Amino acid sequence: ETSKDIVMQLASWYCENARPHFSKSTAILPTNQPCQRRKLRDINAPNLLSHVVVNALRCEKAISAYSTPRKATNDPVVTHVTLSDGTESDDLLGFGGSVNLGRIAGTLSSIPKSISAILLQSMREGSHVLLTHTLSHSINPSSIGGASLQGRESLILVPTRETTAIILTPDHPYFVHKTSMQEEANPFASQPLTLERASQLFSMTQQHSPPIMKDDSIPSSHCRGVMAVVAPLMDIIVDGINSSFIEGSHWQAHHKLSRFLIDCPSISTGLESIKLRPSYRSATLILDPKFVSSGIVVNADGDALKLLCMDVPVEDMVVNDPTITSNPYLCHVGRLLKALCTERAPIRWVLEQERECNWFVTNATLLEI
């Protein structure tokens, strides 16, 4: 049976430690203020409680300085999201982790994981999301490098304890039904990824990153920007093969396609426990330069290349005998990749920016044609 003294000690510890930390990580609802559905352009003052229906255009993730882009996407810690609900600059607003925007000991305020997951899904799919009980907050100038912001430019939305995020489906009363006059894509989501824009986005992310610790032995956290770009696939260049997918017509023979896509190590370790197994190759994707500048390198690791190959297990893609012509997986994968590269099919790429002109594919979705 728990003694009264122990209960009092636990309550005292909670009041001194847990409760102050929780109140800093999420905003507290202003008293006697109703929460209204608003357009982003109508949020023009601090301390407004709003429900908003938006698209997530771009996210920033806090990750370890030594994480690879693929590993960094496993359990993302989202610190900032750019929201949009229209086609003009007044229809953009940031969504941050908390009202405590200052950085302490090189850390970042993150958006709750349940909300982050929905916002990332919205960005991947291009779907609308309903954010409830958000609070407008004035940005601390010191958190953006000392810049002086005034009026609406100084505002950001932050979650409260009541905030929820919901992907809107057609049966939801707030679902956005497109009419023939509304078919134009959001210009902020569809604008080309040029070298100039990539540089601007990288600079923005660097501003939101905490300072690097002087002690190199201590892993520090920093931010990487993640955004969606719609662009056709033009060609695939894989590591270890001299010709590209289109140049080498690698879809014409199953053995040739298997060798192009799959890396089969020929060196034996002599130990079964560390036997080198086949794997999808890493690749550089050539996207339509009308949408992604040719000066931007789009990398795809083995997982991303596997995604382009309909997630077929690597074991089913290995063909060592040149005389084999009946592999059903390679037959369909070859036709699909050829169609993607030659028919200019629109693909929604989710790209993570590692450096200014160096991006990695974390997700890809073939849009409806």
Tab-separated table of C-alpha atoms in Angstrom:
chain	number	residue	atom	x	y	z
A	1	GLU	CA	0.000	0.000	0.000
A	2	THR	CA	1.400	3.404	-1.005
A	3	SER	CA	2.088	5.718	1.879
A	4	LYS	CA	0.776	9.288	1.968
A	5	ASP	CA	4.331	10.676	2.128
A	6	ILE	CA	5.328	8.953	-1.132
A	7	VAL	CA	2.214	10.268	-2.885
A	8	MET	CA	2.985	13.790	-1.702
A	9	GLN	CA	6.587	13.475	-2.934
A	10	LEU	CA	5.410	12.359	-6.374
A	11	ALA	CA	2.895	15.218	-6.564
A	12	SER	CA	5.566	17.707	-5.513
A	13	TRP	CA	7.986	16.395	-8.158
A	14	TYR	CA	5.300	16.625	-10.861
A	15	CYS	CA	4.454	20.226	-9.979
A	16	GLU	CA	8.116	21.246	-10.022
A	17	ASN	CA	9.277	19.330	-13.093
A	18	ALA	CA	6.697	17.677	-15.341
A	19	ARG	CA	3.960	20.319	-15.378
A	20	PRO	CA	6.219	23.302	-16.255
A	21	HIS	CA	7.830	21.273	-19.051
A	22	PHE	CA	4.437	20.254	-20.469
A	23	SER	CA	3.090	23.803	-20.389
A	24	LYS	CA	6.125	24.964	-22.397
A	25	SER	CA	5.750	22.273	-25.040
A	26	THR	CA	2.130	23.111	-25.839
A	27	ALA	CA	0.195	26.332	-25.681
A	28	ILE	CA	-2.543	26.883	-23.130
A	29	LEU	CA	-5.916	27.966	-24.518
A	30	PRO	CA	-6.738	31.613	-23.860
A	31	THR	CA	-9.664	31.911	-21.465
A	32	ASN	CA	-13.081	33.129	-22.616
A	33	GLN	CA	-12.185	33.038	-26.314
A	34	PRO	CA	-14.199	30.990	-28.835
A	35	CYS	CA	-12.388	28.929	-31.431
A	36	GLN	CA	-13.470	29.769	-34.973
A	37	ARG	CA	-12.766	28.346	-38.389
A	38	ARG	CA	-10.593	30.856	-40.233
A	39	LYS	CA	-8.692	31.268	-43.463
A	40	LEU	CA	-4.960	31.765	-42.953
A	41	ARG	CA	-5.132	35.302	-44.367
A	42	ASP	CA	-7.645	36.211	-41.631
A	43	ILE	CA	-5.257	35.250	-38.846
A	44	ASN	CA	-3.657	38.671	-38.416
A	45	ALA	CA	-3.046	39.007	-34.688
A	46	PRO	CA	-1.571	36.944	-31.832
A	47	ASN	CA	-3.672	34.791	-29.500
A	48	LEU	CA	-6.376	33.891	-32.021
A	49	LEU	CA	-7.816	30.401	-31.627
A	50	SER	CA	-8.616	28.892	-35.013
A	51	HIS	CA	-9.623	25.781	-36.881
A	52	VAL	CA	-7.895	25.770	-40.288
A	53	VAL	CA	-8.190	23.578	-43.383
A	54	VAL	CA	-4.809	23.557	-45.102
A	55	ASN	CA	-2.238	21.751	-47.216
A	56	ALA	CA	1.227	21.026	-45.815
A	57	LEU	CA	3.681	22.312	-48.421
A	58	ARG	CA	7.005	21.793	-46.671
A	59	CYS	CA	8.268	20.328	-43.409
A	60	GLU	CA	11.474	20.705	-41.443
A	61	LYS	CA	12.784	17.792	-39.393
A	62	ALA	CA	15.270	17.817	-36.537
A	63	ILE	CA	17.685	14.919	-36.884
A	64	SER	CA	21.053	13.791	-35.628
A	65	ALA	CA	23.990	15.338	-37.441
A	66	TYR	CA	25.151	11.837	-38.414
A	67	SER	CA	21.838	10.465	-39.699
A	68	THR	CA	21.440	9.481	-43.329
A	69	PRO	CA	18.335	10.823	-45.125
A	70	ARG	CA	16.686	7.385	-45.188
A	71	LYS	CA	17.342	6.723	-41.487
A	72	ALA	CA	16.135	10.205	-40.649
A	73	THR	CA	12.675	9.452	-42.041
A	74	ASN	CA	11.994	6.429	-39.830
A	75	ASP	CA	10.813	8.420	-36.823
A	76	PRO	CA	10.700	12.062	-37.911
A	77	VAL	CA	10.770	14.909	-35.411
A	78	VAL	CA	9.014	17.751	-37.234
A	79	THR	CA	9.819	21.243	-35.986
A	80	HIS	CA	8.162	23.499	-38.576
A	81	VAL	CA	5.582	23.174	-41.373
A	82	THR	CA	4.617	25.641	-44.089
A	83	LEU	CA	0.827	25.672	-44.457
A	84	SER	CA	-1.275	26.962	-47.345
A	85	ASP	CA	-4.990	27.290	-48.049
A	86	GLY	CA	-4.950	29.402	-51.216
A	87	THR	CA	-2.958	30.632	-54.180
A	88	GLU	CA	-1.553	33.939	-52.888
A	89	SER	CA	1.224	34.883	-50.471
A	90	ASP	CA	-1.341	35.876	-47.817
A	91	ASP	CA	-2.536	32.268	-47.857
A	92	LEU	CA	0.733	30.982	-46.342
A	93	LEU	CA	1.518	30.612	-42.645
A	94	GLY	CA	4.017	28.636	-40.585
A	95	PHE	CA	3.118	26.020	-37.974
A	96	GLY	CA	5.710	25.584	-35.229
A	97	GLY	CA	6.380	23.191	-32.404
A	98	SER	CA	5.405	25.314	-29.426
A	99	VAL	CA	5.167	28.782	-27.984
A	100	ASN	CA	8.599	28.220	-26.476
A	101	LEU	CA	10.440	28.960	-29.724
A	102	GLY	CA	13.751	29.833	-28.112
A	103	ARG	CA	16.402	27.154	-28.185
A	104	ILE	CA	17.892	25.739	-25.018
A	105	ALA	CA	21.133	23.738	-25.126
A	106	GLY	CA	20.919	23.296	-28.896
A	107	THR	CA	17.474	21.700	-28.904
A	108	LEU	CA	14.409	22.395	-31.037
A	109	SER	CA	10.742	22.525	-30.102
A	110	SER	CA	8.977	19.766	-32.005
A	111	ILE	CA	5.404	19.282	-33.132
A	112	PRO	CA	3.663	16.347	-31.363
A	113	LYS	CA	4.229	13.122	-33.283
A	114	SER	CA	0.524	12.412	-33.797
A	115	ILE	CA	0.137	15.778	-35.558
A	116	SER	CA	3.470	15.476	-37.399
A	117	ALA	CA	2.434	12.154	-38.926
A	118	ILE	CA	-0.786	13.652	-40.342
A	119	LEU	CA	1.014	16.722	-41.728
A	120	LEU	CA	3.642	14.527	-43.410
A	121	GLN	CA	0.831	12.423	-44.898
A	122	SER	CA	-0.824	15.597	-46.194
A	123	MET	CA	2.435	16.646	-47.845
A	124	ARG	CA	2.966	13.209	-49.422
A	125	GLU	CA	-0.571	12.952	-50.771
A	126	GLY	CA	-1.363	16.598	-51.431
A	127	SER	CA	-4.501	16.147	-49.313
A	128	HIS	CA	-6.206	18.713	-47.097
A	129	VAL	CA	-5.892	18.462	-43.324
A	130	LEU	CA	-8.020	20.000	-40.598
A	131	LEU	CA	-6.003	21.453	-37.720
A	132	THR	CA	-8.182	22.284	-34.734
A	133	HIS	CA	-7.577	24.661	-31.812
A	134	THR	CA	-4.414	26.254	-33.197
A	135	LEU	CA	-3.126	29.422	-31.559
A	136	SER	CA	-1.519	32.327	-33.397
A	137	HIS	CA	1.705	33.421	-31.772
A	138	SER	CA	4.170	36.228	-32.386
A	139	ILE	CA	7.633	34.933	-33.277
A	140	ASN	CA	10.506	35.817	-31.003
A	141	PRO	CA	12.947	37.743	-33.270
A	142	SER	CA	15.927	36.007	-31.669
A	143	SER	CA	14.669	32.648	-32.914
A	144	ILE	CA	15.037	33.712	-36.545
A	145	GLY	CA	18.511	35.140	-36.424
A	146	GLY	CA	17.607	38.534	-34.960
A	147	ALA	CA	15.527	39.666	-37.936
A	148	SER	CA	12.919	42.292	-37.239
A	149	LEU	CA	9.438	41.195	-38.278
A	150	GLN	CA	6.279	43.240	-38.005
A	151	GLY	CA	2.567	42.618	-38.424
A	152	ARG	CA	1.409	39.356	-39.964
A	153	GLU	CA	4.958	38.357	-40.977
A	154	SER	CA	5.779	37.838	-37.293
A	155	LEU	CA	2.935	35.343	-36.758
A	156	ILE	CA	3.077	31.581	-36.577
A	157	LEU	CA	0.523	28.955	-35.569
A	158	VAL	CA	1.326	26.649	-32.655
A	159	PRO	CA	-0.509	23.622	-31.276
A	160	THR	CA	-2.446	23.770	-28.019
A	161	ARG	CA	-3.340	20.936	-25.695
A	162	GLU	CA	-6.607	20.566	-27.625
A	163	THR	CA	-5.085	20.536	-31.135
A	164	THR	CA	-5.911	17.609	-33.407
A	165	ALA	CA	-5.061	16.891	-37.047
A	166	ILE	CA	-7.407	15.043	-39.424
A	167	ILE	CA	-6.991	14.188	-43.111
A	168	LEU	CA	-10.222	15.250	-44.778
A	169	THR	CA	-12.200	12.631	-46.662
A	170	PRO	CA	-15.170	13.261	-49.017
A	171	ASP	CA	-17.698	12.535	-46.242
A	172	HIS	CA	-16.254	15.246	-43.962
A	173	PRO	CA	-18.271	18.523	-43.902
A	174	TYR	CA	-15.053	20.546	-44.389
A	175	PHE	CA	-13.869	18.503	-47.371
A	176	VAL	CA	-12.691	20.712	-50.233
A	177	HIS	CA	-14.584	19.722	-53.387
A	178	LYS	CA	-12.817	20.842	-56.548
A	179	THR	CA	-14.888	22.352	-59.312
A	180	SER	CA	-13.882	22.953	-62.913
A	181	MET	CA	-12.808	26.483	-61.908
A	182	GLN	CA	-10.613	25.188	-59.089
A	183	GLU	CA	-8.622	22.564	-60.938
A	184	GLU	CA	-5.465	24.688	-61.092
A	185	ALA	CA	-2.786	23.364	-58.791
A	186	ASN	CA	-1.586	25.418	-55.857
A	187	PRO	CA	1.283	27.479	-57.342
A	188	PHE	CA	3.300	27.140	-54.134
A	189	ALA	CA	3.132	23.345	-54.390
A	190	SER	CA	3.729	23.158	-58.155
A	191	GLN	CA	6.432	25.768	-58.735
A	192	PRO	CA	9.652	24.349	-60.268
A	193	LEU	CA	12.547	23.403	-58.009
A	194	THR	CA	15.208	25.706	-59.446
A	195	LEU	CA	18.753	26.230	-58.196
A	196	GLU	CA	17.747	29.614	-56.788
A	197	ARG	CA	14.782	28.155	-54.935
A	198	ALA	CA	16.881	25.258	-53.607
A	199	SER	CA	19.397	27.775	-52.256
A	200	GLN	CA	16.628	29.788	-50.587
A	201	LEU	CA	15.109	26.676	-49.008
A	202	PHE	CA	18.478	25.506	-47.706
A	203	SER	CA	19.164	28.924	-46.177
A	204	MET	CA	15.740	28.866	-44.521
A	205	THR	CA	16.466	25.471	-43.002
A	206	GLN	CA	19.871	26.587	-41.759
A	207	GLN	CA	18.238	29.524	-39.981
A	208	HIS	CA	15.913	27.160	-38.139
A	209	SER	CA	18.749	24.824	-37.099
A	210	PRO	CA	20.318	25.184	-33.654
A	211	PRO	CA	24.001	26.137	-33.433
A	212	ILE	CA	26.478	23.290	-33.783
A	213	MET	CA	28.126	22.345	-30.492
A	214	LYS	CA	31.835	23.082	-30.219
A	215	ASP	CA	32.575	19.647	-28.787
A	216	ASP	CA	32.762	17.468	-31.898
A	217	SER	CA	32.382	14.332	-29.780
A	218	ILE	CA	28.796	15.285	-28.927
A	219	PRO	CA	26.305	14.579	-31.754
A	220	SER	CA	24.286	17.709	-32.435
A	221	SER	CA	20.878	18.066	-34.028
A	222	HIS	CA	20.075	20.046	-37.114
A	223	CYS	CA	17.209	20.473	-39.555
A	224	ARG	CA	16.522	19.078	-42.996
A	225	GLY	CA	13.791	20.406	-45.234
A	226	VAL	CA	11.306	17.985	-46.792
A	227	MET	CA	8.924	18.910	-49.582
A	228	ALA	CA	6.873	17.403	-52.398
A	229	VAL	CA	7.566	18.051	-56.071
A	230	VAL	CA	5.486	16.840	-59.003
A	231	ALA	CA	7.711	15.960	-61.955
A	232	PRO	CA	7.929	13.235	-64.630
A	233	LEU	CA	10.808	10.743	-64.507
A	234	MET	CA	13.121	10.977	-67.525
A	235	ASP	CA	15.888	8.454	-66.846
A	236	ILE	CA	17.663	6.404	-64.175
A	237	ILE	CA	21.421	6.214	-63.624
A	238	VAL	CA	22.523	3.499	-61.222
A	239	ASP	CA	25.858	3.016	-59.495
A	240	GLY	CA	28.076	0.414	-61.133
A	241	ILE	CA	26.465	0.433	-64.605
A	242	ASN	CA	27.968	2.445	-67.478
A	243	SER	CA	24.760	3.254	-69.353
A	244	SER	CA	21.519	4.774	-68.092
A	245	PHE	CA	18.188	2.944	-68.213
A	246	ILE	CA	17.113	4.658	-71.450
A	247	GLU	CA	20.540	4.713	-73.132
A	248	GLY	CA	21.105	1.013	-72.525
A	249	SER	CA	17.522	-0.093	-73.243
A	250	HIS	CA	17.830	-2.263	-70.152
A	251	TRP	CA	14.176	-3.305	-70.241
A	252	GLN	CA	14.694	-5.429	-73.371
A	253	ALA	CA	16.211	-8.466	-71.643
A	254	HIS	CA	15.432	-9.851	-68.190
A	255	HIS	CA	19.062	-10.657	-67.380
A	256	LYS	CA	20.120	-7.179	-68.463
A	257	LEU	CA	17.414	-5.493	-66.400
A	258	SER	CA	18.218	-7.614	-63.351
A	259	ARG	CA	21.883	-6.644	-63.564
A	260	PHE	CA	20.917	-2.991	-63.962
A	261	LEU	CA	18.654	-2.886	-60.901
A	262	ILE	CA	20.208	-5.456	-58.572
A	263	ASP	CA	23.706	-5.550	-57.108
A	264	CYS	CA	24.802	-9.164	-56.659
A	265	PRO	CA	28.143	-9.242	-54.796
A	266	SER	CA	30.575	-11.664	-56.424
A	267	ILE	CA	33.053	-11.704	-53.540
A	268	SER	CA	32.495	-14.395	-50.915
A	269	THR	CA	33.306	-13.716	-47.275
A	270	GLY	CA	33.656	-17.431	-46.567
A	271	LEU	CA	31.294	-17.070	-43.628
A	272	GLU	CA	27.603	-17.877	-43.948
A	273	SER	CA	26.716	-15.491	-41.093
A	274	ILE	CA	28.042	-12.492	-43.012
A	275	LYS	CA	27.201	-13.612	-46.509
A	276	LEU	CA	26.793	-10.682	-48.897
A	277	ARG	CA	23.273	-10.742	-50.277
A	278	PRO	CA	21.750	-9.129	-53.383
A	279	SER	CA	20.283	-5.667	-52.956
A	280	TYR	CA	18.720	-2.903	-55.013
A	281	ARG	CA	21.317	-0.469	-56.297
A	282	SER	CA	21.403	3.199	-55.368
A	283	ALA	CA	20.634	5.553	-58.230
A	284	THR	CA	20.481	9.106	-59.491
A	285	LEU	CA	17.104	10.038	-60.944
A	286	ILE	CA	16.839	12.391	-63.896
A	287	LEU	CA	13.602	14.364	-63.555
A	288	ASP	CA	12.036	16.686	-66.118
A	289	PRO	CA	14.174	19.869	-66.046
A	290	LYS	CA	11.012	21.935	-66.487
A	291	PHE	CA	10.129	20.998	-62.911
A	292	VAL	CA	13.495	20.153	-61.290
A	293	SER	CA	16.648	21.931	-62.417
A	294	SER	CA	19.247	19.705	-64.079
A	295	GLY	CA	21.777	21.162	-61.625
A	296	ILE	CA	19.971	19.491	-58.701
A	297	VAL	CA	21.036	15.932	-57.922
A	298	VAL	CA	18.131	13.675	-56.956
A	299	ASN	CA	19.420	10.557	-55.206
A	300	ALA	CA	17.509	7.339	-54.658
A	301	ASP	CA	18.824	4.676	-52.296
A	302	GLY	CA	17.972	0.992	-52.624
A	303	ASP	CA	14.654	1.407	-50.808
A	304	ALA	CA	13.572	4.214	-53.144
A	305	LEU	CA	14.551	2.227	-56.245
A	306	LYS	CA	12.637	-0.752	-54.886
A	307	LEU	CA	9.592	1.511	-54.507
A	308	LEU	CA	9.847	2.444	-58.193
A	309	CYS	CA	9.956	-1.284	-58.954
A	310	MET	CA	6.563	-1.867	-57.292
A	311	ASP	CA	8.201	-3.082	-54.064
A	312	VAL	CA	9.101	-6.448	-55.621
A	313	PRO	CA	11.385	-8.369	-53.209
A	314	VAL	CA	14.986	-8.380	-54.339
A	315	GLU	CA	15.088	-12.206	-54.413
A	316	ASP	CA	12.443	-12.227	-57.159
A	317	MET	CA	14.463	-9.812	-59.288
A	318	VAL	CA	17.704	-11.802	-59.463
A	319	VAL	CA	18.395	-13.536	-62.790
A	320	ASN	CA	21.878	-14.993	-63.207
A	321	ASP	CA	21.147	-17.067	-66.308
A	322	PRO	CA	21.018	-14.987	-69.540
A	323	THR	CA	18.817	-17.629	-71.196
A	324	ILE	CA	15.929	-17.090	-68.751
A	325	THR	CA	13.152	-15.120	-70.435
A	326	SER	CA	10.102	-15.919	-68.314
A	327	ASN	CA	10.553	-13.891	-65.125
A	328	PRO	CA	7.099	-12.265	-64.582
A	329	TYR	CA	8.381	-9.640	-62.142
A	330	LEU	CA	11.106	-8.312	-64.395
A	331	CYS	CA	8.694	-8.290	-67.316
A	332	HIS	CA	6.236	-5.987	-65.527
A	333	VAL	CA	8.914	-3.864	-63.841
A	334	GLY	CA	10.661	-3.284	-67.173
A	335	ARG	CA	7.439	-2.181	-68.855
A	336	LEU	CA	6.559	0.102	-65.935
A	337	LEU	CA	9.951	1.843	-65.791
A	338	LYS	CA	10.000	2.296	-69.563
A	339	ALA	CA	6.488	3.791	-69.485
A	340	LEU	CA	7.393	6.140	-66.624
A	341	CYS	CA	10.485	7.411	-68.440
A	342	THR	CA	8.939	7.763	-71.897
A	343	GLU	CA	5.306	8.722	-71.248
A	344	ARG	CA	6.110	11.658	-68.911
A	345	ALA	CA	3.737	10.355	-66.259
A	346	PRO	CA	3.312	12.818	-63.345
A	347	ILE	CA	4.904	11.528	-60.142
A	348	ARG	CA	4.691	13.193	-56.748
A	349	TRP	CA	8.166	12.961	-55.199
A	350	VAL	CA	8.820	13.638	-51.537
A	351	LEU	CA	12.376	14.943	-51.418
A	352	GLU	CA	14.650	15.580	-48.448
A	353	GLN	CA	17.291	18.263	-48.834
A	354	GLU	CA	20.655	17.171	-47.465
A	355	ARG	CA	22.667	19.972	-49.051
A	356	GLU	CA	21.821	22.915	-51.282
A	357	CYS	CA	21.733	20.916	-54.545
A	358	ASN	CA	21.685	17.414	-53.084
A	359	TRP	CA	18.253	15.850	-52.473
A	360	PHE	CA	17.101	12.331	-51.552
A	361	VAL	CA	13.868	10.552	-52.460
A	362	THR	CA	11.913	9.410	-49.403
A	363	ASN	CA	8.601	8.647	-51.120
A	364	ALA	CA	7.043	8.591	-54.583
A	365	THR	CA	3.433	8.363	-55.756
A	366	LEU	CA	2.176	7.980	-59.305
A	367	LEU	CA	-0.611	10.510	-59.787
A	368	GLU	CA	-3.814	9.819	-61.654
A	369	ILE	CA	-3.446	10.293	-65.406
